[in-house]
Amino acid sequence: MEEESLLIVNAQVFLTYRQCFAPRSILLRGERIAAVLPADARVPGVRKFDAEGMYVIPGLVDVHMHIESSMTHPREFSRWALRYGTTAVVADAHEIVNVFGMEGQKAFMAQDTDLDIFWAIPSSVPSTSMKLETSGAEMTLRDVREMLKSRQVVSLGEVMNKKDLFSPQETQIQKFIALCRRQRGRDIRIEGHCPKISGEELNAFIAAGVDADHTLQTPESLLEKSDLGMFLELQDKSLTRQNIRTIRKYSLYENIALVTDDVVPDRLTQGQLNAVVRHAVELGMPLGKAIYCATFTGARRMHLDERGMIAPGRIADLVFFRQIRTFVPDLVFKSGRKVYDSRKTRLKPAGKPQFPASFYHSIHCRLAEKSDFVLHTSNPKARRVTVNVLVEQPGSTATACEQRTLPVKDGIIQWEDSDLCLTAVYERHGRNGNVAFGLLANAFTEKGAASASWS
């Protein structure tokens, strides 16, 4: 059966290698782009679609993200991402895998979505080791080998355990990397989690095969990591005026991609990768460069070679804007099919995913007791005690460590009379029932409490 053709006319089309817009017509045949033609081109016998002067860019490609951060499942996430112009993602499902292991990964991969989802193998399950933390599962070499059978798997997810990465004895993460690098005919990318790593350690990270980083960057880290050949995936928290100035000054665009990493539910209702692009432009990145870094560079990095550009033979993922500066899509084509129209489309719930019943009852944690939040000293006669404090940093997910002196009364540390908060971590997989405590600064401004489950 001959594939249906469509000629998109009266469009301002993004030219990837020049990073600018120009009048063009786009001929679609089925799910692919058949030709990019002059604006006045005529193709007899083909149905036309008038873009009414709209700007057209390739579908956005988000190469480092976690669907679980949005508190949704792949089908639900798909409908939101597509409306914002994201047509392909590389998802690292290490949150659900930390709870359910490969059963969780398979449950995510089994969901049909209009969004193209490629997968990173979760390397941080657990993020350190079973000796240091209690997770619901542990990723094994057998699991990695099984995931590599899928052509949808394109990378090893963020490697963060530098102790095991640099170990002279062969470790699990070293085996994961070695297995990924042995895949014939496939270049499985090794992604990194390298905050504040510099000098010899950074060189060792890259030498071990980890050649990308998505964590918080500074002007200094942008230059050092770029100079050493590391690919940088910039999420929203790395978008500062100083960083954008550095990127512009040294023309680092070929070496970076814009990504989301985590988009929590309230932010997902406002945007996805398009919001990161908009923010980059507001801080001084030229629009054409920002689009380039949200479409082409990440796709090239992950060898998603059929995406990221409006060109013959590529998949027809197209995003249309009436007002390009707002970067809020008016129309989205996925694989040659219109999937979103701001004037007509109403988002409908994706429906309940087909998860095993056990997935809905995964927290096996004892109830908190009032006595849990009373901190005793080892010396009941002490009047004051020196404590370690986690200090939350403005605009950062990192914490600093400080020491404070707190009074003691009848062997109980009087933390409630200070400006500190008590944080308690309860083991939630039903393995050992452990509870750990810490003191936190710069958290709450008033009396209160909050709780959450993660991993």
mmCIF file of C-alpha atoms in Angstrom, residues 174-440:
data_model
loop_
_atom_site.group_PDB
_atom_site.id
_atom_site.type_symbol
_atom_site.label_atom_id
_atom_site.label_comp_id
_atom_site.label_asym_id
_atom_site.label_seq_id
_atom_site.Cartn_x
_atom_site.Cartn_y
_atom_site.Cartn_z
ATOM 1 C CA GLN A 174 33.352 -1.795 36.086
ATOM 2 C CA LYS A 175 31.767 -4.989 34.762
ATOM 3 C CA PHE A 176 28.706 -3.036 33.576
ATOM 4 C CA ILE A 177 30.871 -0.592 31.636
ATOM 5 C CA ALA A 178 33.024 -3.352 30.147
ATOM 6 C CA LEU A 179 29.942 -5.260 28.973
ATOM 7 C CA CYS A 180 28.414 -2.155 27.382
ATOM 8 C CA ARG A 181 31.638 -1.354 25.556
ATOM 9 C CA ARG A 182 31.870 -4.869 24.120
ATOM 10 C CA GLN A 183 28.640 -4.610 22.119
ATOM 11 C CA ARG A 184 29.553 -5.193 18.494
ATOM 12 C CA GLY A 185 28.076 -2.719 16.056
ATOM 13 C CA ARG A 186 26.628 -0.584 18.871
ATOM 14 C CA ASP A 187 28.044 2.430 20.659
ATOM 15 C CA ILE A 188 26.383 2.247 24.072
ATOM 16 C CA ARG A 189 26.970 5.616 25.693
ATOM 17 C CA ILE A 190 28.223 5.724 29.292
ATOM 18 C CA GLU A 191 26.535 8.516 31.224
ATOM 19 C CA GLY A 192 27.994 10.048 34.361
ATOM 20 C CA HIS A 193 26.982 11.768 37.575
ATOM 21 C CA CYS A 194 30.068 13.825 38.397
ATOM 22 C CA PRO A 195 29.276 16.808 40.652
ATOM 23 C CA LYS A 196 32.261 18.831 41.872
ATOM 24 C CA ILE A 197 34.670 16.291 40.412
ATOM 25 C CA SER A 198 37.803 17.860 39.010
ATOM 26 C CA GLY A 199 41.485 17.320 38.296
ATOM 27 C CA GLU A 200 42.831 13.786 38.557
ATOM 28 C CA GLU A 201 39.472 12.329 39.574
ATOM 29 C CA LEU A 202 37.753 13.827 36.530
ATOM 30 C CA ASN A 203 40.449 12.441 34.274
ATOM 31 C CA ALA A 204 39.991 9.031 35.889
ATOM 32 C CA PHE A 205 36.213 9.200 35.367
ATOM 33 C CA ILE A 206 36.648 9.875 31.661
ATOM 34 C CA ALA A 207 39.424 7.315 31.262
ATOM 35 C CA ALA A 208 37.078 4.706 32.757
ATOM 36 C CA GLY A 209 34.636 5.396 29.912
ATOM 37 C CA VAL A 210 32.297 7.866 31.608
ATOM 38 C CA ASP A 211 32.243 10.768 29.156
ATOM 39 C CA ALA A 212 29.062 12.716 29.949
ATOM 40 C CA ASP A 213 27.760 14.630 32.956
ATOM 41 C CA HIS A 214 24.370 16.177 33.748
ATOM 42 C CA THR A 215 25.002 17.561 37.233
ATOM 43 C CA LEU A 216 25.261 21.182 38.398
ATOM 44 C CA GLN A 217 27.882 23.066 36.370
ATOM 45 C CA THR A 218 29.913 26.228 36.898
ATOM 46 C CA PRO A 219 31.871 28.251 34.320
ATOM 47 C CA GLU A 220 35.018 26.488 35.523
ATOM 48 C CA SER A 221 33.549 22.993 35.265
ATOM 49 C CA LEU A 222 32.093 23.720 31.821
ATOM 50 C CA LEU A 223 35.542 24.520 30.499
ATOM 51 C CA GLU A 224 37.450 21.797 32.319
ATOM 52 C CA LYS A 225 35.042 19.033 31.353
ATOM 53 C CA SER A 226 34.749 20.251 27.766
ATOM 54 C CA ASP A 227 38.531 20.473 27.423
ATOM 55 C CA LEU A 228 38.787 16.845 28.535
ATOM 56 C CA GLY A 229 36.200 15.666 25.985
ATOM 57 C CA MET A 230 33.196 15.270 28.263
ATOM 58 C CA PHE A 231 29.706 15.853 26.840
ATOM 59 C CA LEU A 232 27.586 18.100 29.066
ATOM 60 C CA GLU A 233 23.836 17.749 29.547
ATOM 61 C CA LEU A 234 22.557 20.988 31.038
ATOM 62 C CA GLN A 235 19.431 20.855 33.130
ATOM 63 C CA ASP A 236 17.617 23.914 34.410
ATOM 64 C CA LYS A 237 19.715 24.362 37.542
ATOM 65 C CA SER A 238 22.871 24.681 35.399
ATOM 66 C CA LEU A 239 21.361 27.549 33.415
ATOM 67 C CA THR A 240 22.892 30.665 34.926
ATOM 68 C CA ARG A 241 23.947 33.886 33.225
ATOM 69 C CA GLN A 242 27.582 33.088 34.017
ATOM 70 C CA ASN A 243 27.319 29.626 32.447
ATOM 71 C CA ILE A 244 25.538 30.951 29.358
ATOM 72 C CA ARG A 245 28.215 33.627 28.938
ATOM 73 C CA THR A 246 30.900 30.939 29.125
ATOM 74 C CA ILE A 247 29.131 28.788 26.541
ATOM 75 C CA ARG A 248 28.769 31.766 24.206
ATOM 76 C CA LYS A 249 32.323 33.024 24.697
ATOM 77 C CA TYR A 250 33.923 29.656 23.922
ATOM 78 C CA SER A 251 31.224 28.434 21.509
ATOM 79 C CA LEU A 252 30.620 25.173 23.366
ATOM 80 C CA TYR A 253 27.319 24.388 21.646
ATOM 81 C CA GLU A 254 28.590 21.247 19.907
ATOM 82 C CA ASN A 255 29.476 19.813 23.285
ATOM 83 C CA ILE A 256 26.224 20.384 25.174
ATOM 84 C CA ALA A 257 22.595 19.306 25.144
ATOM 85 C CA LEU A 258 19.701 20.780 27.060
ATOM 86 C CA VAL A 259 17.901 18.180 29.204
ATOM 87 C CA THR A 260 15.332 18.092 32.006
ATOM 88 C CA ASP A 261 16.621 15.355 34.349
ATOM 89 C CA ASP A 262 13.653 15.745 36.724
ATOM 90 C CA VAL A 263 10.332 17.501 36.086
ATOM 91 C CA VAL A 264 7.998 17.240 39.065
ATOM 92 C CA PRO A 265 4.211 17.233 38.530
ATOM 93 C CA ASP A 266 3.449 20.907 39.154
ATOM 94 C CA ARG A 267 6.194 21.918 36.699
ATOM 95 C CA LEU A 268 5.102 19.328 34.131
ATOM 96 C CA THR A 269 1.761 21.094 33.859
ATOM 97 C CA GLN A 270 3.710 24.190 32.730
ATOM 98 C CA GLY A 271 6.258 22.649 30.382
ATOM 99 C CA GLN A 272 8.916 20.052 29.796
ATOM 100 C CA LEU A 273 12.113 20.450 27.727
ATOM 101 C CA ASN A 274 10.572 23.483 26.009
ATOM 102 C CA ALA A 275 10.680 25.294 29.365
ATOM 103 C CA VAL A 276 14.432 24.642 29.629
ATOM 104 C CA VAL A 277 14.932 26.050 26.122
ATOM 105 C CA ARG A 278 12.906 29.140 27.002
ATOM 106 C CA HIS A 279 14.935 29.682 30.181
ATOM 107 C CA ALA A 280 18.229 29.331 28.310
ATOM 108 C CA VAL A 281 17.113 31.997 25.841
ATOM 109 C CA GLU A 282 15.976 34.312 28.645
ATOM 110 C CA LEU A 283 19.485 34.062 30.126
ATOM 111 C CA GLY A 284 21.181 34.983 26.865
ATOM 112 C CA MET A 285 21.578 31.857 24.729
ATOM 113 C CA PRO A 286 20.676 32.619 21.094
ATOM 114 C CA LEU A 287 17.378 30.984 20.152
ATOM 115 C CA GLY A 288 18.841 29.055 17.217
ATOM 116 C CA LYS A 289 21.592 27.637 19.431
ATOM 117 C CA ALA A 290 19.137 26.652 22.156
ATOM 118 C CA ILE A 291 16.959 24.794 19.633
ATOM 119 C CA TYR A 292 20.068 23.106 18.229
ATOM 120 C CA CYS A 293 21.059 21.920 21.717
ATOM 121 C CA ALA A 294 17.546 20.607 22.459
ATOM 122 C CA THR A 295 17.157 18.697 19.210
ATOM 123 C CA PHE A 296 20.333 17.769 17.376
ATOM 124 C CA THR A 297 23.284 17.521 19.762
ATOM 125 C CA GLY A 298 21.605 15.114 22.178
ATOM 126 C CA ALA A 299 20.246 12.976 19.349
ATOM 127 C CA ARG A 300 23.726 12.805 17.839
ATOM 128 C CA ARG A 301 25.233 11.874 21.201
ATOM 129 C CA MET A 302 22.833 8.947 21.635
ATOM 130 C CA HIS A 303 22.959 7.892 17.956
ATOM 131 C CA LEU A 304 19.284 8.660 17.476
ATOM 132 C CA ASP A 305 20.235 9.476 13.925
ATOM 133 C CA GLU A 306 16.708 9.506 12.507
ATOM 134 C CA ARG A 307 15.778 12.407 14.795
ATOM 135 C CA GLY A 308 16.865 15.915 15.649
ATOM 136 C CA MET A 309 16.753 17.467 12.179
ATOM 137 C CA ILE A 310 14.230 18.354 9.501
ATOM 138 C CA ALA A 311 15.837 16.550 6.575
ATOM 139 C CA PRO A 312 15.005 13.855 3.994
ATOM 140 C CA GLY A 313 14.755 10.360 5.460
ATOM 141 C CA ARG A 314 14.327 11.521 9.041
ATOM 142 C CA ILE A 315 11.274 10.662 11.117
ATOM 143 C CA ALA A 316 8.645 13.369 10.675
ATOM 144 C CA ASP A 317 8.643 14.735 14.216
ATOM 145 C CA LEU A 318 7.715 18.405 13.792
ATOM 146 C CA VAL A 319 6.794 21.151 16.264
ATOM 147 C CA PHE A 320 4.960 24.301 15.121
ATOM 148 C CA PHE A 321 4.913 27.709 16.842
ATOM 149 C CA ARG A 322 2.914 30.810 16.016
ATOM 150 C CA GLN A 323 4.961 32.809 18.530
ATOM 151 C CA ILE A 324 8.438 31.295 18.654
ATOM 152 C CA ARG A 325 9.625 33.391 21.608
ATOM 153 C CA THR A 326 7.060 31.875 23.963
ATOM 154 C CA PHE A 327 8.249 28.430 22.926
ATOM 155 C CA VAL A 328 4.817 26.968 23.660
ATOM 156 C CA PRO A 329 3.870 24.657 20.747
ATOM 157 C CA ASP A 330 0.678 25.220 18.803
ATOM 158 C CA LEU A 331 0.892 22.004 16.796
ATOM 159 C CA VAL A 332 2.886 18.779 17.085
ATOM 160 C CA PHE A 333 3.378 16.067 14.469
ATOM 161 C CA LYS A 334 4.729 12.715 15.648
ATOM 162 C CA SER A 335 5.920 10.345 12.931
ATOM 163 C CA GLY A 336 3.972 12.314 10.332
ATOM 164 C CA ARG A 337 0.726 12.286 12.325
ATOM 165 C CA LYS A 338 -0.785 15.267 14.107
ATOM 166 C CA VAL A 339 -0.929 14.427 17.806
ATOM 167 C CA TYR A 340 -1.505 17.846 19.346
ATOM 168 C CA ASP A 341 -3.301 20.997 18.244
ATOM 169 C CA SER A 342 -3.643 23.758 20.832
ATOM 170 C CA ARG A 343 -6.887 24.927 19.223
ATOM 171 C CA LYS A 344 -8.549 21.528 19.174
ATOM 172 C CA THR A 345 -6.813 18.939 21.316
ATOM 173 C CA ARG A 346 -8.049 18.305 24.821
ATOM 174 C CA LEU A 347 -5.757 16.148 26.889
ATOM 175 C CA LYS A 348 -7.492 12.998 28.018
ATOM 176 C CA PRO A 349 -6.177 10.801 30.821
ATOM 177 C CA ALA A 350 -3.989 7.990 29.567
ATOM 178 C CA GLY A 351 -5.821 5.421 31.676
ATOM 179 C CA LYS A 352 -4.578 3.081 34.346
ATOM 180 C CA PRO A 353 -1.317 1.318 33.447
ATOM 181 C CA GLN A 354 -1.135 -2.460 33.514
ATOM 182 C CA PHE A 355 1.104 -2.830 36.557
ATOM 183 C CA PRO A 356 1.107 -5.906 38.799
ATOM 184 C CA ALA A 357 -1.099 -5.502 41.867
ATOM 185 C CA SER A 358 1.975 -5.660 44.108
ATOM 186 C CA PHE A 359 3.245 -2.381 42.633
ATOM 187 C CA TYR A 360 0.469 -0.537 44.445
ATOM 188 C CA HIS A 361 1.526 -1.898 47.846
ATOM 189 C CA SER A 362 5.281 -1.489 47.794
ATOM 190 C CA ILE A 363 5.967 0.375 51.039
ATOM 191 C CA HIS A 364 6.806 -2.019 53.858
ATOM 192 C CA CYS A 365 7.784 0.324 56.634
ATOM 193 C CA ARG A 366 6.998 0.360 60.328
ATOM 194 C CA LEU A 367 4.907 3.232 61.641
ATOM 195 C CA ALA A 368 6.725 6.212 63.091
ATOM 196 C CA GLU A 369 6.567 6.629 66.854
ATOM 197 C CA LYS A 370 6.915 9.804 68.898
ATOM 198 C CA SER A 371 9.959 8.368 70.617
ATOM 199 C CA ASP A 372 11.736 8.145 67.254
ATOM 200 C CA PHE A 373 12.210 11.907 67.263
ATOM 201 C CA VAL A 374 13.918 12.136 70.645
ATOM 202 C CA LEU A 375 17.689 12.255 70.197
ATOM 203 C CA HIS A 376 19.670 10.797 73.085
ATOM 204 C CA THR A 377 23.366 11.360 73.719
ATOM 205 C CA SER A 378 25.746 8.544 74.506
ATOM 206 C CA ASN A 379 26.788 10.512 77.609
ATOM 207 C CA PRO A 380 23.709 11.311 79.743
ATOM 208 C CA LYS A 381 25.779 13.686 81.934
ATOM 209 C CA ALA A 382 26.796 15.925 79.021
ATOM 210 C CA ARG A 383 25.459 19.490 79.001
ATOM 211 C CA ARG A 384 26.361 20.311 75.414
ATOM 212 C CA VAL A 385 27.161 18.206 72.372
ATOM 213 C CA THR A 386 28.750 18.867 68.965
ATOM 214 C CA VAL A 387 26.603 17.634 66.075
ATOM 215 C CA ASN A 388 27.064 17.333 62.320
ATOM 216 C CA VAL A 389 24.564 19.392 60.298
ATOM 217 C CA LEU A 390 23.524 19.101 56.651
ATOM 218 C CA VAL A 391 23.255 22.642 55.274
ATOM 219 C CA GLU A 392 20.927 23.098 52.330
ATOM 220 C CA GLN A 393 22.417 25.383 49.654
ATOM 221 C CA PRO A 394 20.304 28.019 47.863
ATOM 222 C CA GLY A 395 19.673 27.082 44.235
ATOM 223 C CA SER A 396 21.394 23.722 44.559
ATOM 224 C CA THR A 397 20.570 20.126 45.398
ATOM 225 C CA ALA A 398 23.960 19.755 47.094
ATOM 226 C CA THR A 399 24.440 20.102 50.844
ATOM 227 C CA ALA A 400 27.376 21.327 52.885
ATOM 228 C CA CYS A 401 28.500 19.904 56.222
ATOM 229 C CA GLU A 402 28.866 22.045 59.330
ATOM 230 C CA GLN A 403 29.291 21.351 63.002
ATOM 231 C CA ARG A 404 27.091 23.021 65.603
ATOM 232 C CA THR A 405 26.929 22.878 69.393
ATOM 233 C CA LEU A 406 23.544 22.099 70.929
ATOM 234 C CA PRO A 407 22.473 21.954 74.597
ATOM 235 C CA VAL A 408 21.638 18.664 76.293
ATOM 236 C CA LYS A 409 19.052 18.191 79.028
ATOM 237 C CA ASP A 410 18.657 14.893 80.867
ATOM 238 C CA GLY A 411 20.599 13.149 78.103
ATOM 239 C CA ILE A 412 18.346 14.521 75.314
ATOM 240 C CA ILE A 413 19.681 16.820 72.605
ATOM 241 C CA GLN A 414 17.569 19.994 72.520
ATOM 242 C CA TRP A 415 17.399 20.357 68.758
ATOM 243 C CA GLU A 416 13.840 21.725 68.779
ATOM 244 C CA ASP A 417 15.020 24.944 70.419
ATOM 245 C CA SER A 418 17.400 25.606 67.503
ATOM 246 C CA ASP A 419 16.845 26.643 63.881
ATOM 247 C CA LEU A 420 17.533 23.086 62.777
ATOM 248 C CA CYS A 421 15.148 20.440 61.478
ATOM 249 C CA LEU A 422 15.350 16.754 62.268
ATOM 250 C CA THR A 423 15.311 14.427 59.269
ATOM 251 C CA ALA A 424 14.577 10.738 59.661
ATOM 252 C CA VAL A 425 15.010 8.062 57.006
ATOM 253 C CA TYR A 426 12.989 4.880 57.467
ATOM 254 C CA GLU A 427 13.956 1.702 55.626
ATOM 255 C CA ARG A 428 10.874 1.128 53.448
ATOM 256 C CA HIS A 429 11.427 -2.249 51.797
ATOM 257 C CA GLY A 430 10.843 -4.397 54.878
ATOM 258 C CA ARG A 431 14.425 -5.671 54.876
ATOM 259 C CA ASN A 432 15.781 -4.591 58.270
ATOM 260 C CA GLY A 433 13.605 -1.790 59.687
ATOM 261 C CA ASN A 434 16.529 0.592 60.151
ATOM 262 C CA VAL A 435 15.986 4.276 60.928
ATOM 263 C CA ALA A 436 18.670 6.921 60.425
ATOM 264 C CA PHE A 437 18.688 10.520 61.630
ATOM 265 C CA GLY A 438 20.285 13.784 60.649
ATOM 266 C CA LEU A 439 20.006 17.479 61.421
ATOM 267 C CA LEU A 440 19.255 19.888 58.604
#
